[in-house]
Coordinates of C-alpha atoms in Angstrom, one line a residue:
Chain A
X1 CA 14.5 3.6 -19.3
X2 CA 11.1 4.1 -20.8
X3 CA 9.6 7.5 -19.9
X4 CA 5.9 8.0 -20.7
X5 CA 4.5 11.3 -21.6
X6 CA 1.8 10.6 -19.0
X7 CA 1.3 8.2 -16.1
X8 CA -2.2 8.0 -14.9
X9 CA -2.8 6.7 -11.3
X10 CA -6.2 5.1 -11.2
X11 CA -8.3 3.6 -14.0
X12 CA -11.7 5.1 -13.1
X13 CA -13.8 7.2 -15.5
X14 CA -11.5 10.3 -15.0
X15 CA -8.3 8.2 -15.5
X16 CA -9.5 6.5 -18.7
X17 CA -10.8 9.8 -20.1
X18 CA -7.4 11.3 -19.6
X19 CA -5.9 8.2 -21.2
X20 CA -8.2 8.5 -24.2
X21 CA -7.5 12.2 -24.7
X22 CA -3.8 11.8 -24.2
X23 CA -3.6 8.8 -26.6
X24 CA -5.6 10.6 -29.2
X25 CA -3.2 13.6 -28.9
X26 CA -0.3 11.2 -29.7
X27 CA 1.1 11.1 -26.1
X28 CA 2.5 7.8 -24.7
X29 CA 0.3 7.0 -21.8
X30 CA 0.1 4.3 -19.1
X31 CA -2.8 3.7 -16.7
X32 CA -1.8 2.2 -13.4
X33 CA -4.9 0.5 -11.9
X34 CA -4.8 -1.7 -8.8
X35 CA -7.9 -3.9 -9.5
X36 CA -10.2 -3.2 -12.3
X37 CA -11.2 -0.5 -14.7
X38 CA -13.9 1.8 -13.3
X39 CA -13.0 2.1 -9.6
X40 CA -16.1 2.9 -7.6
X41 CA -18.1 3.1 -10.8
X42 CA -17.5 -0.6 -11.5
X43 CA -19.4 -1.4 -8.3
X44 CA -22.5 0.5 -9.4
X45 CA -25.3 -1.9 -10.7
X46 CA -26.8 0.7 -12.9
X47 CA -25.8 4.2 -13.9
X48 CA -28.7 6.2 -15.2
X49 CA -27.3 9.7 -15.1
X50 CA -24.5 9.3 -17.6
X51 CA -25.7 10.7 -20.9
X52 CA -26.0 8.5 -23.9
X53 CA -27.4 5.4 -22.3
X54 CA -31.2 5.9 -22.2
X55 CA -31.7 2.6 -20.6
X56 CA -28.8 3.1 -18.2
X57 CA -25.7 0.9 -18.1
X58 CA -24.0 -1.0 -15.4
X59 CA -20.8 0.6 -14.1
X60 CA -18.6 -2.4 -14.8
X61 CA -19.5 -2.5 -18.5
X62 CA -19.2 1.3 -18.9
X63 CA -15.7 1.0 -17.4
X64 CA -14.7 -1.8 -19.7
X65 CA -15.8 0.3 -22.7
X66 CA -13.9 3.4 -21.5
X67 CA -10.8 1.2 -21.1
X68 CA -11.3 -0.3 -24.5
X69 CA -11.8 3.1 -26.1
X70 CA -8.6 4.5 -24.6
X71 CA -6.7 1.4 -25.5
X72 CA -7.9 1.5 -29.1
X73 CA -5.9 4.7 -29.5
X74 CA -2.8 3.2 -27.9
X75 CA -3.2 3.8 -24.1
X76 CA -1.8 0.9 -22.0
X77 CA -2.9 -0.5 -18.7
X78 CA -0.8 -2.1 -15.9
X79 CA -2.6 -3.8 -13.1
X80 CA -0.4 -2.3 -10.4
X81 CA -0.8 -0.9 -7.0
X82 CA 0.9 2.4 -6.5
X83 CA 3.2 2.4 -3.5
X84 CA 5.0 5.7 -3.7
X85 CA 5.4 8.8 -5.9
X86 CA 8.1 11.4 -6.4
X87 CA 6.2 14.1 -8.2
X88 CA 9.0 16.7 -8.2
X89 CA 11.5 14.4 -9.8
X90 CA 12.4 14.8 -13.5
X91 CA 11.0 12.6 -14.9
X92 CA 8.4 11.9 -12.3
X93 CA 8.7 8.5 -10.5
X94 CA 5.9 6.2 -9.6
X95 CA 6.8 3.0 -7.7
X96 CA 4.3 0.2 -7.9
X97 CA 3.8 -3.5 -7.1
X98 CA 4.8 -4.2 -10.7
X99 CA 7.9 -2.1 -10.8
X100 CA 8.9 1.6 -11.2
X101 CA 7.5 3.8 -13.9
X102 CA 8.6 7.2 -15.2
X103 CA 6.5 9.9 -16.6
X104 CA 6.9 13.5 -17.8
X105 CA 3.5 14.2 -16.4
X106 CA 1.3 12.5 -13.8
X107 CA -2.5 12.5 -13.6
X108 CA -3.5 11.5 -10.1
X109 CA -7.0 10.0 -10.4
X110 CA -6.9 7.5 -7.5
X111 CA -10.6 8.2 -6.6
X112 CA -12.4 8.0 -3.3
X113 CA -14.1 5.3 -1.4
X114 CA -17.2 5.6 0.8
X115 CA -16.3 5.1 4.4
X116 CA -17.6 1.8 5.7
X117 CA -19.3 0.9 9.0
X118 CA -16.9 -2.0 9.3
X119 CA -19.5 -4.7 10.0
X120 CA -19.3 -8.4 9.1
X121 CA -20.8 -9.1 5.6
X122 CA -21.0 -5.4 4.8
X123 CA -18.9 -5.8 1.6
X124 CA -20.6 -9.1 0.6
X125 CA -24.0 -7.6 0.8
X126 CA -23.2 -4.7 -1.5
X127 CA -25.7 -5.1 -4.3
X128 CA -27.9 -7.2 -2.0
X129 CA -29.3 -4.5 0.2
X130 CA -26.2 -2.6 1.2
X131 CA -25.5 0.6 -0.8
X132 CA -23.3 3.7 -0.5
X133 CA -25.1 5.8 -3.1
X134 CA -28.9 6.6 -3.2
X135 CA -28.4 8.4 -6.5
X136 CA -27.0 5.2 -7.9
X137 CA -29.2 2.6 -6.4
X138 CA -32.2 4.4 -4.9
X139 CA -34.5 3.6 -7.8
X140 CA -34.3 -0.1 -6.9
X141 CA -36.1 0.5 -3.7
X142 CA -39.4 2.0 -5.0
X143 CA -42.2 1.2 -2.6
X144 CA -39.8 -0.4 -0.1
X145 CA -38.4 0.3 3.3
X146 CA -34.9 1.6 3.5
X147 CA -32.6 2.9 6.2
X148 CA -30.0 5.6 5.9
X149 CA -27.1 5.6 8.3
X150 CA -25.4 8.9 9.1
X151 CA -26.2 12.4 10.1
X152 CA -24.2 14.8 7.9
X153 CA -25.1 16.5 4.7
X154 CA -24.5 13.5 2.5
X155 CA -26.7 11.3 4.7
X156 CA -29.4 14.0 4.6
X157 CA -29.1 14.2 0.9
X158 CA -29.4 10.4 0.6
X159 CA -32.6 10.5 2.7
X160 CA -34.0 13.4 0.5
X161 CA -33.3 11.3 -2.6
X162 CA -35.0 8.3 -1.2
X163 CA -38.1 9.9 0.3
X164 CA -40.0 10.3 -3.0
X165 CA -39.1 6.7 -4.0
X166 CA -39.3 4.6 -0.9
X167 CA -42.4 3.7 1.1
X168 CA -40.5 4.5 4.3
X169 CA -37.1 5.9 5.1
X170 CA -35.5 5.3 8.5
X171 CA -32.7 7.7 9.4
X172 CA -30.3 6.2 11.9
X173 CA -27.8 8.6 13.5
X174 CA -25.4 8.2 16.5
X175 CA -26.3 11.5 18.0
X176 CA -29.6 13.2 18.9
X177 CA -29.4 15.9 16.2
X178 CA -28.3 16.1 12.6
X179 CA -24.9 17.6 11.7
X180 CA -26.4 18.3 8.3
X181 CA -27.0 21.9 7.1
X182 CA -30.2 23.5 8.4
X183 CA -31.8 23.5 4.9
X184 CA -32.3 19.8 5.2
X185 CA -33.8 19.8 8.7
X186 CA -37.3 21.2 7.9
X187 CA -37.6 19.1 4.8
X188 CA -36.7 16.0 6.6
X189 CA -38.8 16.6 9.8
X190 CA -41.8 17.4 7.7
X191 CA -41.6 14.3 5.6
X192 CA -44.4 11.9 6.4
X193 CA -42.5 8.7 5.5
X194 CA -39.4 9.5 7.4
X195 CA -38.7 8.0 10.8
X196 CA -35.7 9.1 12.9
X197 CA -33.7 6.7 15.1
X198 CA -31.6 9.0 17.2
X199 CA -28.7 8.0 19.4
X200 CA -28.5 4.7 17.5
X201 CA -25.5 2.8 16.1
X202 CA -25.8 -0.1 13.7
X203 CA -24.2 -3.2 15.3
X204 CA -25.2 -5.9 12.9
X205 CA -26.5 -6.4 9.4
X206 CA -29.3 -9.0 9.4
X207 CA -29.6 -11.0 6.2
X208 CA -31.1 -14.0 4.6
X209 CA -29.5 -14.2 1.2
X210 CA -29.9 -10.4 1.1
X211 CA -30.3 -7.7 3.7
X212 CA -33.5 -8.0 5.8
X213 CA -32.8 -5.7 8.7
X214 CA -30.4 -4.0 11.1
X215 CA -29.5 -4.5 14.7
X216 CA -29.2 -1.3 16.6
X217 CA -27.7 -0.2 19.9
X218 CA -28.7 3.0 21.7
X219 CA -25.6 5.0 22.2
X220 CA -26.9 6.5 25.4
X221 CA -28.8 3.7 27.2
X222 CA -27.0 0.7 25.5
X223 CA -30.4 -0.8 24.8
X224 CA -30.6 -3.0 21.7
X225 CA -33.3 -3.2 19.1
X226 CA -33.7 -4.2 15.5
X227 CA -35.5 -2.7 12.4
X228 CA -36.6 -4.5 9.3
X229 CA -35.6 -2.9 6.0
X230 CA -35.0 -3.9 2.4
X231 CA -31.9 -1.8 2.0
X232 CA -29.5 0.3 3.9
X233 CA -27.7 3.4 2.5
X234 CA -24.5 3.9 4.4
X235 CA -23.4 7.6 4.3
X236 CA -20.8 8.1 7.0
X237 CA -18.4 10.1 4.9
X238 CA -16.0 9.5 2.0
X239 CA -12.3 9.0 2.0
X240 CA -10.3 10.3 -0.9
X241 CA -7.3 8.1 -1.8
X242 CA -4.8 11.0 -1.3
X243 CA -2.6 9.6 1.5
X244 CA 0.2 8.8 -1.0
X245 CA 0.5 12.4 -2.1
X246 CA -0.4 14.2 1.1
X247 CA 3.2 15.3 1.7
X248 CA 3.7 16.7 -1.8
X249 CA 0.4 18.3 -2.7
X250 CA -1.9 20.7 -0.7
X251 CA -5.1 19.0 0.5
X252 CA -8.3 20.7 1.8
X253 CA -9.7 19.8 5.2
X254 CA -11.6 16.9 3.7
X255 CA -8.4 15.4 2.3
X256 CA -9.1 16.4 -1.3
X257 CA -6.3 17.7 -3.5
X258 CA -6.6 21.5 -4.0
X259 CA -6.9 22.1 -7.8
X260 CA -9.2 24.2 -10.0
X261 CA -11.0 23.3 -13.1
X262 CA -7.8 23.0 -15.1
X263 CA -6.9 20.2 -12.6
X264 CA -3.4 21.7 -12.3
X265 CA -1.9 21.2 -8.9
X266 CA 0.9 23.2 -7.3
X267 CA 3.5 20.9 -8.9
X268 CA 3.9 21.6 -12.6
X269 CA 3.0 18.6 -14.7
X270 CA 0.8 17.0 -12.0
X271 CA -2.9 17.0 -12.3
X272 CA -5.7 16.0 -9.9
X273 CA -8.6 14.3 -11.6
X274 CA -12.0 13.0 -10.5
X275 CA -13.0 12.3 -6.9
X276 CA -9.6 13.2 -5.4
X277 CA -10.0 16.8 -6.5
X278 CA -11.6 19.5 -4.3
X279 CA -14.9 20.3 -6.0
X280 CA -18.6 20.6 -5.3
X281 CA -20.0 17.6 -7.2
X282 CA -18.4 14.2 -7.6
X283 CA -20.1 12.2 -10.4
X284 CA -19.0 10.2 -13.4
X285 CA -19.7 13.1 -15.7
X286 CA -17.5 15.5 -13.6
X287 CA -14.7 13.0 -13.4
X288 CA -14.6 12.5 -17.2
X289 CA -14.6 16.3 -17.6
X290 CA -11.5 16.5 -15.3
X291 CA -9.8 13.9 -17.4
X292 CA -10.1 15.9 -20.6
X293 CA -9.1 19.1 -18.8
X294 CA -6.0 17.5 -17.4
X295 CA -4.8 16.5 -20.8
X296 CA -5.4 20.0 -22.1
X297 CA -3.3 21.4 -19.3
X298 CA -0.6 18.7 -19.7
X299 CA -0.2 19.4 -23.4
X300 CA 0.6 23.0 -22.6
X301 CA 3.1 21.8 -20.0
X302 CA 4.7 19.3 -22.3
X303 CA 5.0 22.0 -25.0
X304 CA 6.8 24.2 -22.5
X305 CA 4.0 26.7 -22.5
X306 CA 2.7 26.4 -19.0
X307 CA 4.0 29.0 -16.6
X308 CA 5.7 26.7 -14.1
X309 CA 5.6 29.4 -11.5
X310 CA 1.8 29.8 -11.6
X311 CA -0.3 28.6 -8.6
X312 CA -3.3 26.5 -9.0
X313 CA -6.3 28.8 -9.6
Chain B
X1 CA -5.5 -17.5 -20.1
X2 CA -8.7 -16.7 -18.3
X3 CA -9.5 -19.0 -15.4
X4 CA -12.1 -21.6 -16.3
X5 CA -15.4 -22.3 -14.5
X6 CA -15.7 -25.7 -13.0
X7 CA -18.5 -27.7 -11.3
X8 CA -18.2 -29.8 -8.1
X9 CA -17.2 -33.0 -10.0
X10 CA -14.4 -31.2 -11.9
X11 CA -13.4 -29.6 -8.6
X12 CA -13.0 -33.0 -6.9
X13 CA -10.9 -34.3 -9.8
X14 CA -8.6 -31.2 -9.7
X15 CA -8.3 -31.4 -6.0
X16 CA -6.7 -34.8 -6.4
X17 CA -4.2 -33.4 -8.8
X18 CA -0.6 -32.6 -7.9
X19 CA -0.8 -28.8 -8.6
X20 CA -2.1 -26.5 -5.9
X21 CA -5.6 -25.4 -6.8
X22 CA -6.7 -21.8 -6.6
X23 CA -10.5 -21.3 -6.5
X24 CA -12.4 -18.1 -6.9
X25 CA -15.9 -18.5 -5.3
X26 CA -18.1 -15.9 -7.0
X27 CA -21.6 -15.1 -8.3
X28 CA -22.7 -13.1 -11.3
X29 CA -24.7 -10.7 -9.2
X30 CA -21.8 -9.8 -7.0
X31 CA -20.2 -6.5 -8.1
X32 CA -17.0 -7.0 -6.2
X33 CA -16.6 -10.4 -7.8
X34 CA -16.8 -8.8 -11.3
X35 CA -14.3 -6.1 -10.3
X36 CA -11.9 -8.9 -9.2
X37 CA -12.1 -10.8 -12.5
X38 CA -9.4 -9.1 -14.5
X39 CA -6.9 -9.1 -11.7
X40 CA -7.7 -12.8 -10.9
X41 CA -7.2 -13.8 -14.5
X42 CA -3.9 -11.9 -14.7
X43 CA -2.6 -13.5 -11.5
X44 CA -3.7 -16.9 -12.7
X45 CA -1.9 -16.4 -16.0
X46 CA 1.3 -15.2 -14.2
X47 CA 1.3 -18.2 -11.9
X48 CA 0.1 -20.9 -14.3
X49 CA 3.3 -23.0 -13.8
X50 CA 2.7 -23.4 -10.1
X51 CA -1.1 -23.1 -9.6
X52 CA -4.2 -24.3 -11.4
X53 CA -6.8 -21.4 -11.2
X54 CA -10.5 -22.0 -11.6
X55 CA -13.8 -20.3 -10.7
X56 CA -16.9 -21.7 -9.0
X57 CA -20.2 -20.0 -9.3
X58 CA -21.8 -20.4 -5.9
X59 CA -25.3 -20.1 -7.2
X60 CA -24.7 -23.2 -9.4
X61 CA -22.7 -25.1 -6.8
X62 CA -24.6 -24.4 -3.5
X63 CA -23.8 -27.8 -2.0
X64 CA -20.1 -27.5 -2.6
X65 CA -20.1 -23.9 -1.4
X66 CA -21.7 -24.8 1.9
X67 CA -19.5 -27.8 2.3
X68 CA -16.4 -25.6 1.8
X69 CA -17.8 -23.1 4.3
X70 CA -17.9 -20.2 2.0
X71 CA -20.1 -17.4 3.5
X72 CA -18.7 -14.3 1.9
X73 CA -17.8 -13.7 -1.8
X74 CA -15.6 -13.1 -3.5
X75 CA -13.4 -15.6 -1.6
X76 CA -10.2 -17.1 -3.0
X77 CA -9.2 -20.4 -1.6
X78 CA -5.9 -22.2 -2.2
X79 CA -5.9 -26.0 -1.9
X80 CA -2.6 -27.9 -1.5
X81 CA -2.4 -31.7 -1.5
X82 CA -6.2 -31.9 -1.6
X83 CA -6.6 -29.7 1.5
X84 CA -7.6 -26.1 2.1
X85 CA -4.4 -24.3 2.9
X86 CA -5.4 -20.6 2.9
X87 CA -8.1 -18.2 1.9
X88 CA -8.7 -14.5 1.4
X89 CA -11.9 -12.5 1.1
X90 CA -12.3 -9.8 -1.5
X91 CA -8.6 -8.9 -2.1
X92 CA -8.6 -5.2 -3.1
X93 CA -5.9 -5.3 -5.7
X94 CA -3.9 -7.5 -8.0
X95 CA -1.0 -6.9 -5.6
X96 CA -3.2 -8.3 -2.8
X97 CA -3.8 -11.5 -4.8
X98 CA -0.1 -11.8 -5.5
X99 CA 0.8 -11.4 -1.9
X100 CA -1.8 -14.0 -0.9
X101 CA -0.4 -16.5 -3.4
X102 CA 3.2 -15.9 -2.4
X103 CA 2.3 -16.5 1.2
X104 CA 0.0 -19.5 0.6
X105 CA 2.5 -21.2 -1.7
X106 CA 5.2 -20.6 0.9
X107 CA 7.5 -18.8 -1.5

C-alpha cells in the first residue's frame, strides 16, 4: 500500500502551490483533480491581478504552468473525482473514482463555485457575455452596457467594480431593496450610470452567438420585460465544495472550513487551502499563499512537532 | 494519445467505421471546452480499444455542427453503427466522462 506524505484534493492554484512546496521539500505528493488544473481559475479569460504577468495571462495557461512547475519537482496528478474522505484514519483515506489513496496529511483545496441561475445556455455563454466575476472580466466591457444579477454584498461589489468601466450598469434584484451592506447603498444610488430593476428575476438569456439581452419577470406583478446588454455578471452567491468534509470539519455559516492563516483545521494533518477556507478575500494570490502555509504546517506535523491537541487559531 | 481534430469529410468516413465514434464538439474561445481537454484526452486514451475519439471545432465545421444539432458546447456525442447513440453537455469531471462512456457503450 502506497502512502503519500501529502494528498491534495483539488488542482487549483492553492492545490498546486502546496504540491510545489511539498515536492520541493522532498515530500511524496499526489494531486487529485476531477477535471483540469486551475479549477475556477482555468475558466478566467484573463487574469490581470496576479503579479509577474504585466500583460495578464489566461487562467488556463497559468494553471498549466503551475501544474508543470509542481510536477517538475516530482508532484503527481491523478484525474480523479473524490467521493469520500476519512480524515481521522491513520493514514488518512481518500476514496476516488480512480481508486483509494492514502496520505499522512491531506490538503483540502477543493475550491468554490459561483452559484448559477440555472438557465438554459448559461454555461455555454460563459466567455460570451456571461460572467461570474467583474474583477476578472469587467475590463472587457469598457463603454458597454452590462447587467448585474443579485442584491447582496458581492453583487453590490460587482456593480461598484463595473460602474467606472461600463457605459451603463443595470442591477437586477429579486426584491425591492438590496441585502448588501449600507456602505454600498449611497454609492450605488448616486451613480449616474446605474439603473435598478427591482423585483425582477432573470428568466431567459437572449443570445445571438453571444449574449445580447435578458428576459425578466417581475416577482410581484408577474409582468415580463426584456433588457438589452452586452454582458451579465451573475452574483447570487458562492458555494464552497465542502460537502464531503462537513461531517468531519467545522464549517462557518457560509459553508467554509474554519481555519486560520496556518490553514490547520481541527484535525491534525488536515489543512484547508484556498476558497474552501473561511477568510476575507478569495483570490488567486491568497490561494497560493494558503498552499505554501499548508506545507509549512504539514512539515511540522510530519516531523512530530505540531501540538496535536491545539485548536485551529 | 491526444484525440485528433477532424473535419466533416473525415467525420463521415469515421462514422462508417466499425468502432464507436466519440466526438468532442468544441471551440477555441470556449473556456469550459479547454478545461475539458485533459480529461477528454485521458478518457480517450483509456478507452482506445473500444472507441475512436476525435474533436470537431464548431467554428470550422458550422454546417456539420448545425446538421448534428449541436447548440451547446462542449458537447460529447457517441455514435454507434453510424448513428448518434448518446450525448452529454459539459461533463464536469473525468469521472463524468467515464460514466457517460460506460453507459453509452452499454457496459
